[in-house]
XYZ file of C-alpha atoms in Angstrom:
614
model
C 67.664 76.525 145.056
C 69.291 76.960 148.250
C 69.356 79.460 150.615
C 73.089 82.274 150.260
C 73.452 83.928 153.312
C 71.525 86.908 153.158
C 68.599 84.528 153.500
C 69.730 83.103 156.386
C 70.355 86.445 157.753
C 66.993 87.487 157.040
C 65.581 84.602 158.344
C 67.455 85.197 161.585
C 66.516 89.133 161.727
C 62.936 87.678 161.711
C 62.955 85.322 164.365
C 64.232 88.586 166.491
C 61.458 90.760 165.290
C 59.123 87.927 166.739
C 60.266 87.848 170.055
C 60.852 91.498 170.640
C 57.129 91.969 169.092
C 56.551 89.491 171.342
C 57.580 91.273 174.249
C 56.089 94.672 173.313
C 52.288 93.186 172.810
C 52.462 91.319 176.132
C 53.664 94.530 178.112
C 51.847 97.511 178.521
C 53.832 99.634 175.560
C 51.062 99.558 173.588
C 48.751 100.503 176.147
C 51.102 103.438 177.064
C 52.330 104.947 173.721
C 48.487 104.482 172.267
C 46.266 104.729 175.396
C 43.771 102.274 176.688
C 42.223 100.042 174.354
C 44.111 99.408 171.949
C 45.047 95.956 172.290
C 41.630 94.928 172.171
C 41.319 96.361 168.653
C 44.778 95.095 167.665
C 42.842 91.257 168.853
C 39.915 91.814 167.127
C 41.398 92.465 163.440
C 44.053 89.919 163.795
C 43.306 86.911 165.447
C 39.896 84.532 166.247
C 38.752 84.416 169.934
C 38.281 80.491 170.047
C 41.726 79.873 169.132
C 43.714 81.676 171.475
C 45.627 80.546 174.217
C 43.076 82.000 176.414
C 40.515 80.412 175.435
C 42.680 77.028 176.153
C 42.796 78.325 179.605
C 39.520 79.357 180.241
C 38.409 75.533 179.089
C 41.075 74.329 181.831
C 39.673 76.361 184.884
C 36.257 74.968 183.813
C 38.436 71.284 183.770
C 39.543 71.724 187.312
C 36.329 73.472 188.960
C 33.177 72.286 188.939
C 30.000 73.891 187.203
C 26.092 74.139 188.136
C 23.915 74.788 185.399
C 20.812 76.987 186.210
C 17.989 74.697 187.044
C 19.912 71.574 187.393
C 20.540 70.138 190.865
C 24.062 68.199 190.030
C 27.712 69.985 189.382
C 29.158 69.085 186.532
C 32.776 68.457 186.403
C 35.580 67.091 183.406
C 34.539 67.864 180.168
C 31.365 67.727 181.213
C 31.587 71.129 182.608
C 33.428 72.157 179.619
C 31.290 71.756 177.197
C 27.814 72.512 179.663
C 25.223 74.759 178.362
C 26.595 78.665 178.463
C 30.236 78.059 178.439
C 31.225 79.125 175.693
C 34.183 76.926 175.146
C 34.526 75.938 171.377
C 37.743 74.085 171.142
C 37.758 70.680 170.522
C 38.682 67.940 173.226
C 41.178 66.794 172.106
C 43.190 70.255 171.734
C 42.126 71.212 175.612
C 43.837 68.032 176.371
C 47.345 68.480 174.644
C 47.574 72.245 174.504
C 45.380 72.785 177.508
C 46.338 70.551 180.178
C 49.761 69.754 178.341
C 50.842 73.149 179.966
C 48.927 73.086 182.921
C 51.993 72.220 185.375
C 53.601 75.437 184.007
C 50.758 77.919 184.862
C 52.867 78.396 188.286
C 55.414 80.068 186.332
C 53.664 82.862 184.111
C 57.421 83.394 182.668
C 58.276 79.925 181.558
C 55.015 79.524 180.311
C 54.910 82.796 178.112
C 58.403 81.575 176.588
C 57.046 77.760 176.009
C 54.268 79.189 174.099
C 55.794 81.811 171.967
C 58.713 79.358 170.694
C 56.178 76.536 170.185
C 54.274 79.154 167.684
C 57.701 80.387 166.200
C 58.288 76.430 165.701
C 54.893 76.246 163.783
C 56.042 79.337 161.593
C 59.316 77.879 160.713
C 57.919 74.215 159.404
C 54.802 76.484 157.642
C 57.521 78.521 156.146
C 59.500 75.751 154.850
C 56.596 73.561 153.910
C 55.506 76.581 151.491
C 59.026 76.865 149.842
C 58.506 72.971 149.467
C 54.707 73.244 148.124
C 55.979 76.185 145.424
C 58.957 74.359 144.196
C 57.274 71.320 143.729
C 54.288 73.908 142.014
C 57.240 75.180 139.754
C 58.446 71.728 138.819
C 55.000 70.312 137.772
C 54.111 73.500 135.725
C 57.631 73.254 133.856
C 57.087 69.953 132.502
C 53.702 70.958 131.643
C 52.333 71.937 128.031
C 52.141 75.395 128.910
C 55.589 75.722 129.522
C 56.477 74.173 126.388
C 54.069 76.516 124.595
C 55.503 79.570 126.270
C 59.725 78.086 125.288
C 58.360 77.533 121.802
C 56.944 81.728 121.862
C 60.526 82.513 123.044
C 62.112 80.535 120.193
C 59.861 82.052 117.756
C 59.931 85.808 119.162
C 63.540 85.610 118.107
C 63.642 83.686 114.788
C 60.449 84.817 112.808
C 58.254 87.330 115.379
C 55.899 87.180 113.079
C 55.157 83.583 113.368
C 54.320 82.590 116.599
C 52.651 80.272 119.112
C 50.757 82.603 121.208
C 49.420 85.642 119.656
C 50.548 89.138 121.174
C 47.183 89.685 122.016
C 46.639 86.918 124.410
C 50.215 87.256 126.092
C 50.038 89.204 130.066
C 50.769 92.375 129.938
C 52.997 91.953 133.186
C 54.456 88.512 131.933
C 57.807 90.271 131.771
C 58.122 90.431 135.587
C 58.597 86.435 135.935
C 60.484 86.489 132.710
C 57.497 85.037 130.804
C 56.370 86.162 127.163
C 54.622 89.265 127.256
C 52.456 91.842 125.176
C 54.946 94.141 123.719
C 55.243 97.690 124.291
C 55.989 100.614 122.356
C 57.290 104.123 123.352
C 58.303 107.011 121.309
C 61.890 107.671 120.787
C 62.272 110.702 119.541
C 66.091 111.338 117.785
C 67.772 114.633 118.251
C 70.752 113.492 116.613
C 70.708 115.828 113.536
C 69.113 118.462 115.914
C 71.169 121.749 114.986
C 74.163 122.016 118.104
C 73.629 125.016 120.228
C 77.128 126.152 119.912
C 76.513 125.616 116.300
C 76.864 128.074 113.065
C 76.119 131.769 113.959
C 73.879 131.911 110.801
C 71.904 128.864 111.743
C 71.049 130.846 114.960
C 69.869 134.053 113.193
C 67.628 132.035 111.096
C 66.312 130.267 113.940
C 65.574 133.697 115.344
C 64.073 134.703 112.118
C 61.329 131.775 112.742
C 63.644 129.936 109.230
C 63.935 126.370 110.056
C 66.636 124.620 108.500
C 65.645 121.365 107.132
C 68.922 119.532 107.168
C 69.635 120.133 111.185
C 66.141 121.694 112.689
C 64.364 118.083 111.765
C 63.800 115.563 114.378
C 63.073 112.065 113.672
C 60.889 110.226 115.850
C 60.834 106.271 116.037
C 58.528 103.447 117.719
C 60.911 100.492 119.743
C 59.815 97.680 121.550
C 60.494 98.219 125.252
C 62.272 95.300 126.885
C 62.186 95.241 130.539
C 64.336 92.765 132.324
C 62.791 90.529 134.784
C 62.228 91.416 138.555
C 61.998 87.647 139.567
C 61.928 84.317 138.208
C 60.079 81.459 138.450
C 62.200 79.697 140.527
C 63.176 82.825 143.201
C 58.905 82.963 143.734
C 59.317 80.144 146.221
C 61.894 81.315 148.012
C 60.018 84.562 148.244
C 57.067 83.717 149.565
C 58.289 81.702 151.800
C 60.498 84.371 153.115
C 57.231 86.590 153.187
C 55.516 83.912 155.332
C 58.056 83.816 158.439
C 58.708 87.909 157.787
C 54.989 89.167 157.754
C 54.497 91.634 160.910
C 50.627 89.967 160.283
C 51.833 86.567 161.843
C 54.266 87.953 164.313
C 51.331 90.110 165.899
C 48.966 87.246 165.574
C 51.290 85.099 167.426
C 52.641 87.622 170.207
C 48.190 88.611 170.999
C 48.181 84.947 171.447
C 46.822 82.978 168.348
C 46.178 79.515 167.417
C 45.918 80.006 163.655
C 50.065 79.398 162.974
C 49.879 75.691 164.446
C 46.595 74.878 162.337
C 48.158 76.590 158.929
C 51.524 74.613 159.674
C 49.593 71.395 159.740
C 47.205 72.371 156.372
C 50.617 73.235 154.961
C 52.540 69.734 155.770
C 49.571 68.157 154.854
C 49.913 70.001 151.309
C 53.883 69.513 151.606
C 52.985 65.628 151.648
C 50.202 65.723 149.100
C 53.090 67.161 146.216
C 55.942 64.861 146.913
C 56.575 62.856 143.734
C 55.702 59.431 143.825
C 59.182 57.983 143.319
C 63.062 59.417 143.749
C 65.998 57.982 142.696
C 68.766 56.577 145.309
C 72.438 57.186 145.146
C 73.008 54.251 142.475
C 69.793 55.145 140.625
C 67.656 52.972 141.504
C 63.938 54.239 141.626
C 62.523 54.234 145.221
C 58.712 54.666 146.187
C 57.996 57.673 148.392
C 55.129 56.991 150.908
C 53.437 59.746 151.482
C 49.650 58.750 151.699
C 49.364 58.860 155.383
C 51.145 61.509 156.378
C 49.107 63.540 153.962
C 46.078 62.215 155.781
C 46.912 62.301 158.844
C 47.823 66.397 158.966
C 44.783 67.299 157.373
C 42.531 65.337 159.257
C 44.620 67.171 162.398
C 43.569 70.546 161.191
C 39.901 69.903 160.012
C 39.782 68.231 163.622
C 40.803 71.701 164.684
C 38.905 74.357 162.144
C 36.630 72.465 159.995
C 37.270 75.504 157.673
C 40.599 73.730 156.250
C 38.548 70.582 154.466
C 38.658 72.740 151.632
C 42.261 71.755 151.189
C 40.928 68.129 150.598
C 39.732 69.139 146.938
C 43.799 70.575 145.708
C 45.009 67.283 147.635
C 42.749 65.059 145.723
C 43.544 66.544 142.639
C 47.208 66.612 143.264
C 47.123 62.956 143.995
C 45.292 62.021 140.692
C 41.601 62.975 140.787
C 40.404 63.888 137.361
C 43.576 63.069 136.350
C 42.602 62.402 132.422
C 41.539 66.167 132.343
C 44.531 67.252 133.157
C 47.264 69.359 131.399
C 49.217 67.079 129.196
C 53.075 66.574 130.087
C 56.307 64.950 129.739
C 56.875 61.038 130.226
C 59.738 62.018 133.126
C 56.380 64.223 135.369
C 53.902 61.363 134.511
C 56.269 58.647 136.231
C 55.959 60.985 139.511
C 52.720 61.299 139.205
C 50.621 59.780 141.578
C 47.360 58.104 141.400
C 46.120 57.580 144.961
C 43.672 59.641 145.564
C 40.690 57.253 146.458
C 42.931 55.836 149.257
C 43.906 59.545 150.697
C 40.131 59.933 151.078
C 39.662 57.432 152.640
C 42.130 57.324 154.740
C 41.405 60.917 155.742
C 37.936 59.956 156.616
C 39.075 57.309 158.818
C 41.667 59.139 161.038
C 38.945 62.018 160.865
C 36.338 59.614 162.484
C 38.875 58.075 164.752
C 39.971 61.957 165.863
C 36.351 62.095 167.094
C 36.224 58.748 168.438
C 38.859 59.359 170.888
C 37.267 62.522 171.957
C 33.651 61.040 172.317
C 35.593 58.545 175.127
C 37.350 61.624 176.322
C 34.248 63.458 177.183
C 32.147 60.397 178.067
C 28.844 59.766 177.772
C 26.173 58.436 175.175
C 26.405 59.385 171.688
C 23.470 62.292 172.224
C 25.565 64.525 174.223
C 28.799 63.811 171.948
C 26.774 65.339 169.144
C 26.042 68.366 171.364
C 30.051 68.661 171.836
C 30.415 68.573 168.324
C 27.806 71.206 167.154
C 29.397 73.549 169.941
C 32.792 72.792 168.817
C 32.323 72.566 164.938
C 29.226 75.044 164.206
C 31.186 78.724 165.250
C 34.159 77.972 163.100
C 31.711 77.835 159.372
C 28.908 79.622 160.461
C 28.092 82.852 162.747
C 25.928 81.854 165.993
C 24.842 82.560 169.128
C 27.447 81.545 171.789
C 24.844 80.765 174.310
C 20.913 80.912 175.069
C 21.750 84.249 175.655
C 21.457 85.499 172.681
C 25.318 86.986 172.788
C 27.514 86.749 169.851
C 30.974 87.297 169.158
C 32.441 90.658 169.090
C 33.531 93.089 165.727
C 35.835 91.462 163.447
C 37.132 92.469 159.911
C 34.460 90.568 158.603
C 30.136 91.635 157.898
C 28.690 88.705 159.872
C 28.745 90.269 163.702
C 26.873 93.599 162.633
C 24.603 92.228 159.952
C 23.729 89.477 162.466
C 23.283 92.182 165.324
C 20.425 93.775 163.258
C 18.661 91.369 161.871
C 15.541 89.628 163.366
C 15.553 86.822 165.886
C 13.269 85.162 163.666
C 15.184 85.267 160.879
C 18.232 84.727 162.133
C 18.544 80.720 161.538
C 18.015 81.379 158.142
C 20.470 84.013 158.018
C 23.287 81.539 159.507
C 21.973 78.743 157.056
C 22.409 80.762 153.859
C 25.886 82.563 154.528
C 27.526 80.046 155.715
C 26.384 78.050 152.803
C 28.171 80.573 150.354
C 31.335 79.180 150.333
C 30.263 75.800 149.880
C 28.748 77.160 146.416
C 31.995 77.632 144.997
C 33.255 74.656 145.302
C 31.953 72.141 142.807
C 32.012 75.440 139.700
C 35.422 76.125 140.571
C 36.785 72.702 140.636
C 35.452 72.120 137.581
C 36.544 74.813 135.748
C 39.793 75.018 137.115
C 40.730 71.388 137.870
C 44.147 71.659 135.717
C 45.063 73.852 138.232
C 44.997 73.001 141.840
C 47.274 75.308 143.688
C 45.207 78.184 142.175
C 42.291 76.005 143.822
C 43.575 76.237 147.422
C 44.637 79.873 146.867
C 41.118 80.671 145.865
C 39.205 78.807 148.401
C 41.419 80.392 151.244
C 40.864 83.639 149.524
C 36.866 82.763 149.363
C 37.417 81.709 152.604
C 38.948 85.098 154.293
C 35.880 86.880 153.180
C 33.313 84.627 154.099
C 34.579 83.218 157.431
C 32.332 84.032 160.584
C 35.343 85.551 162.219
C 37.079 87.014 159.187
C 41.042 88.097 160.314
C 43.940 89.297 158.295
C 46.143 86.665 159.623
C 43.723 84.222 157.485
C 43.525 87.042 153.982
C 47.729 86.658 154.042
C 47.831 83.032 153.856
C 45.951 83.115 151.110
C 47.715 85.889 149.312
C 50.809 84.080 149.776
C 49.421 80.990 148.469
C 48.237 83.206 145.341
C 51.975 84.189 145.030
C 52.857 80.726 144.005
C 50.836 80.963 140.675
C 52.975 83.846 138.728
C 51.061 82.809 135.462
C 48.133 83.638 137.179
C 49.407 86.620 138.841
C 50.878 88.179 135.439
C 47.309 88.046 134.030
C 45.911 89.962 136.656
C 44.884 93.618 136.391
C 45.475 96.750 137.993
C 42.351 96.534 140.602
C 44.129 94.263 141.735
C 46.951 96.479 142.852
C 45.122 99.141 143.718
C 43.321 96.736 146.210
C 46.429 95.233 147.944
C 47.881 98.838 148.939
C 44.139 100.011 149.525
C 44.043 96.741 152.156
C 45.705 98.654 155.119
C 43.739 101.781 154.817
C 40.244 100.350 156.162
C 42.545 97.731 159.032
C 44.215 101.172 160.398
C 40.826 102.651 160.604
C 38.890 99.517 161.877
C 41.671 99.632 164.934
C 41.111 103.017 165.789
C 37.004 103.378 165.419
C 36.995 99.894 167.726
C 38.871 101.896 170.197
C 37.013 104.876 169.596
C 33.643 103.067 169.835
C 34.228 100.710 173.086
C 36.698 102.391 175.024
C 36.154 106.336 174.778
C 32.663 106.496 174.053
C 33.148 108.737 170.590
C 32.572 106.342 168.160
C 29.429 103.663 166.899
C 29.349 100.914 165.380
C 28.739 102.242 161.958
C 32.272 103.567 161.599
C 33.333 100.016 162.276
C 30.840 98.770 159.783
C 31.838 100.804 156.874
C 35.381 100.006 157.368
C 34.403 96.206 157.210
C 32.772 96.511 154.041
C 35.812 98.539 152.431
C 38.422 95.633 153.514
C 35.446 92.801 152.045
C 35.471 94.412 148.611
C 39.540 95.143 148.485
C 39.715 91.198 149.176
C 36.606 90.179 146.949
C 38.140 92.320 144.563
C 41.483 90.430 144.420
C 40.242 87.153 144.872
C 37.608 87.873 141.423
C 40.555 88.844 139.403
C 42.958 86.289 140.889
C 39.998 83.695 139.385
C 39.286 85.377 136.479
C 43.212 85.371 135.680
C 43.276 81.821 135.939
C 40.207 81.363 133.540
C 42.187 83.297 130.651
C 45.159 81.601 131.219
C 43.017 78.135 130.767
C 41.564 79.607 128.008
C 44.338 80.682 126.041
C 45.722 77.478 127.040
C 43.133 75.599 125.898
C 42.803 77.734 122.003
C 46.560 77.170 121.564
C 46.445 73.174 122.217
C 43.261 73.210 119.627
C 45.311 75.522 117.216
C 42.571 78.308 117.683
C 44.580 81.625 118.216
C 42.716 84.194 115.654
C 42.304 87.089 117.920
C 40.158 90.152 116.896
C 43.547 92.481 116.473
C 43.147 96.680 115.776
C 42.635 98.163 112.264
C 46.219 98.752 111.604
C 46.812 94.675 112.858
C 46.635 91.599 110.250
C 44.687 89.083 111.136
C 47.316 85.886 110.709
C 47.043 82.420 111.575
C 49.441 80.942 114.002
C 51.014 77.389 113.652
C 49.735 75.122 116.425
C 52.298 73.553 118.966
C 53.466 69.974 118.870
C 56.579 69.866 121.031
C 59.383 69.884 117.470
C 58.399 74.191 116.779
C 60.644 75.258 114.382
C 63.668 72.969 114.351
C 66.363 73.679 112.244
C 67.894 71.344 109.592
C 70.845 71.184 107.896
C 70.294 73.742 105.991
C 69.095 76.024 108.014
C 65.103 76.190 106.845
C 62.536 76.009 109.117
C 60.085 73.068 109.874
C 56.726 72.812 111.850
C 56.915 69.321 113.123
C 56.908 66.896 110.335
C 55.820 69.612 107.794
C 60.191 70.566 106.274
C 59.963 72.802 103.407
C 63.483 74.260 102.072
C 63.660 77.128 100.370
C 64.368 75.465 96.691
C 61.069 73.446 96.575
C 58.260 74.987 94.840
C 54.747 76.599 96.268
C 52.000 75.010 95.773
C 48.859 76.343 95.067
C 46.995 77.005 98.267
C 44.056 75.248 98.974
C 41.260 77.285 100.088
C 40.030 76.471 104.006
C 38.122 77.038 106.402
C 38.643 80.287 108.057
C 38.493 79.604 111.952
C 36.348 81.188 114.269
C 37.524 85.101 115.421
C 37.713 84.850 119.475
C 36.949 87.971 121.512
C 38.525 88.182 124.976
């Protein structure tokens, strides 16, 4: 689908929001309309510390200048002094040397420099934004080939021949399935019909009866009537690309993130490219069509190995990738001959490759920063370790400031004997939800990376919202998911802002006028980790019942446990030929055609199948 012109205009309406939010977060307005303080609160619920561009250059003044460690009789300089004991510098090598130094010569111009950044960030936005529309088309395209598509055109069909008969049972439809035009649990609402209700400027004598407290039974009666609400669709399937990706470049989330300074759009455009890579098809056809191989192993590689190099956090994109590219491939939903020729079957060599260019990343950095292998490793824990797991930044015993996250206050109480096992087990949660959810969910795998980025926004060390609405947004690309979903859910996403507002102003109110304690911060954290625990539970366990009622329709299983006034009937089981029509106009199941003239047979009596509860 492409883009009409109020698109593009909204598109262009954005990009202008981003620079003039831009410009209002980098001059003192803030500080003037809100008082002092309050950017510093704005930084803290929005964006990570270690990827900032100050942080960049705070690792280049260490580059340039040379550093004496306490004790030791030699200055260190290079990335020796980076990386020395107590300096707190976590980025990688490799991204102080082409987004550090890279700029350097432009630090005499704070102007030029302030422009070069911002439009290399709005660049980022703009290939993540189109790289998502890319990812959810190609999303749409796989799903509508699938089974479950097929299953849900063969409820249409039957709905309107025989609504009696058909594929998926009323009970196990989504309530909100009528939003992306999908079948849905009907509703009912009372009609009530006033049309033989007795006219006001009606018979005199009517009136005196009425008055009388005499009802007249041919006009005083009102009939009341049960229909079947039908609501019309707010989107369809193929407008929830477009949307989201719309949503992406339009979120004031990412234009604050990137006017305070932040990292995170470059590292989500390169997780997204790498994901825009990993769901090309395998082949396209040319102009005379003639089938032509798409390559897209390396490139798929190469941009996820970029961003693990950068934020470990984003190897848990390697697991949708893999699947995507044919892992556990003979588990997967059955489809059409036309989506199995695209398919791809790859995966083994993506691994691998992505190990290789991930070793290779780190190779080049070990020469970089020189020395034996021991004090590489050293780099690497310093580098790696704060972006999956919540530690000291020094000897010190300092740690990183209040975020939206529970790590920084939990970790700020609890024992200094305990606290290695404290890092050890939470940042081992996330890993534990790996291998169950793959398993379970392995049909689908852009529910997968919606999940673990979900997972992934609560458990982080430094949890930020710019990391909770990449994940939403990736959620937004499953609408059968989303349709399943129940109202906590809503309730949660408008709850969201409620405990972000009040984190910003108890941070000011705690650091900056004295008023406050930490406490107020605290409580505020733990609102925002259930509103997002609570989305990303239902999000999951929406997924499950679609699988499941996926799963009892494919094995012909759809007796539901229905109310008393329901009949408990047994629904035909789909095979791809539902309910053609012949030349007669009688119905057939398949290969089963029975006209109208031929006589019953006596039923055989069979087994009655098992009664599912959901």
């Amino acid at each position: 689908m492409m883009m009409n012109s109020s698109t593009k205009f909204i598109f262009a309406i954005s990009a202008i929001l981003r620079l003039l939010t831009s410009f209002a977060l980098s001059t003192d307005f803030l500080t003037q309309v809100f008082g002092l303080g309050i950017l510093p609160a704005i930084r803290a619920s929005i964006l990570d510390p270690v990827h900032t561009w100050d942080h960049l250059e705070e690792a280049c003044f260490l580059l340039k200048n040379k550093v004496s460690i306490w004790g030791d009789d030699e200055y260190r300089s290079g990335y020796h002094a980076i990386y020395a004991p107590g300096s707190r510098i976590v980025a990688p090598p490799l991204v102080v040397a082409f987004l550090g130094e890279m700029f350097a010569p432009l630090k005499s111009s704070n102007s030029l420099l302030w422009i070069v950044q911002r439009l290399l960030l709005l660049l980022a936005d703009v290939v993540g934004a189109y790289c998502i529309y890319q990812i959810g088309k190609r999303v749409y395209e796989m799903e509508n080939d699938s089974i479950e598509a097929e299953i849900e055109r063969d409820t249409k069909i039957c709905e309107k021949m025989n609504p009696k008969l058909s594929v998926v049972p009323e009970k196990l439809r989504p309530v909100r399935g009528w939003i992306f035009g999908l079948s849905n649990q009907v509703l009912d609402e009372v009609v009530v019909d006033k049309t033989n209700l007795a006219d006001v400027n009606g018979n005199a004598d009517e009136k005196e009866q009425q008055s009388n407290g005499k009802h007249s039974t041919k006009s005083g009666q009102s009939s009341s009537s049960r229909q079947h609400l039908k609501r019309e669709p707010i989107l369809t399937l193929e407008q929830v690309p477009l949307l989201v990706s719309l949503l992406y470049f339009s979120n004031p989330v990412s234009m604050i993130a990137n006017s305070t300074g932040s990292l995170r759009s470059i590292w989500d455009a390169l997780a997204l490219t790498s994901l825009y890579y990993a769901t090309k098809p395998s082949s396209t056809l040319s102009k005379e069509g003639i089938p032509i191989k798409v390559k897209s192993v390396s490139s798929t590689a190469t941009f996820l190995a970029l961003a693990t190099y950068a934020d470990v956090g984003y190897a848990m994109f390697l697991v949708p990738i893999l699947l995507w590219r044919g892992m556990l491939r003979g588990h997967q939903q059955k489809s059409s001959l036309k989506y199995q020729r695209g398919q791809h079957n790859d995966w083994k060599t993506v691994l691998s490759l992505y190990l290789c260019y991930l070793i290779g990343l780190h190779c080049l950095a070990s020469l970089l920063v020189g020395g034996n292998s021991n004090e590489y490793k050293n780099v690497m824990t310093q580098t790696m370790l704060p972006s999956v797991a919540f530690v000291d930044q020094d000897q010190s015993g300092s740690v990183p400031g209040p975020s939206m996250g529970l790590h920084w206050y939990f970790f700020v109480q609890i024992f200094d004997r305990f606290r290695s096992y404290f890092t050890i087990f939470v940042a081992g949660v996330p890993a534990m939800f790996v291998i169950p959810l793959t398993i379970r969910l392995h049909r689908y795998p852009s529910v997968l990376a919606a999940a673990f980025q979900l997972l992934w926004a609560v458990f982080r060390p430094t949890t930020t919202i710019h990391t909770l609405t990449l994940g939403l947004l990736l959620a937004m690309l499953n609408p059968r998911t989303i349709a399943r979903m129940r109202n906590a859910s809503l309730i949660s996403l408008f709850a969201v802002p409620v405990p972000i507002l009040l984190f910003i102003t108890f941070h000011r109110m705690w650091l900056v006028t004295g008023n406050g304690n930490p406490n107020y911060i605290f409580f505020q954290c733990f609102a925002y980790g259930l509103f997002v625990s609570t989305i990303t539970l239902d999000f999951i366990s929406a997924t499950v019942k679609r699988d499941k009622v996926l799963r009892m329709v494919e094995k012909g299983d759809t007796i539901v446990k229905q109310d008393d006034d329901d009949k408990v009937e047994d629904v035909p089981k789909s095979n791809g030929k539902l309910f053609e029509m012949d030349g007669n106009g009688a119905e057939s199941n398949g290969d089963m055609n029975k006209s109208s003239d031929e006589p019953e047979e006596e039923e055989q009596p069979k087994e009655q199948p098992n009664v599912v509860f959901l």
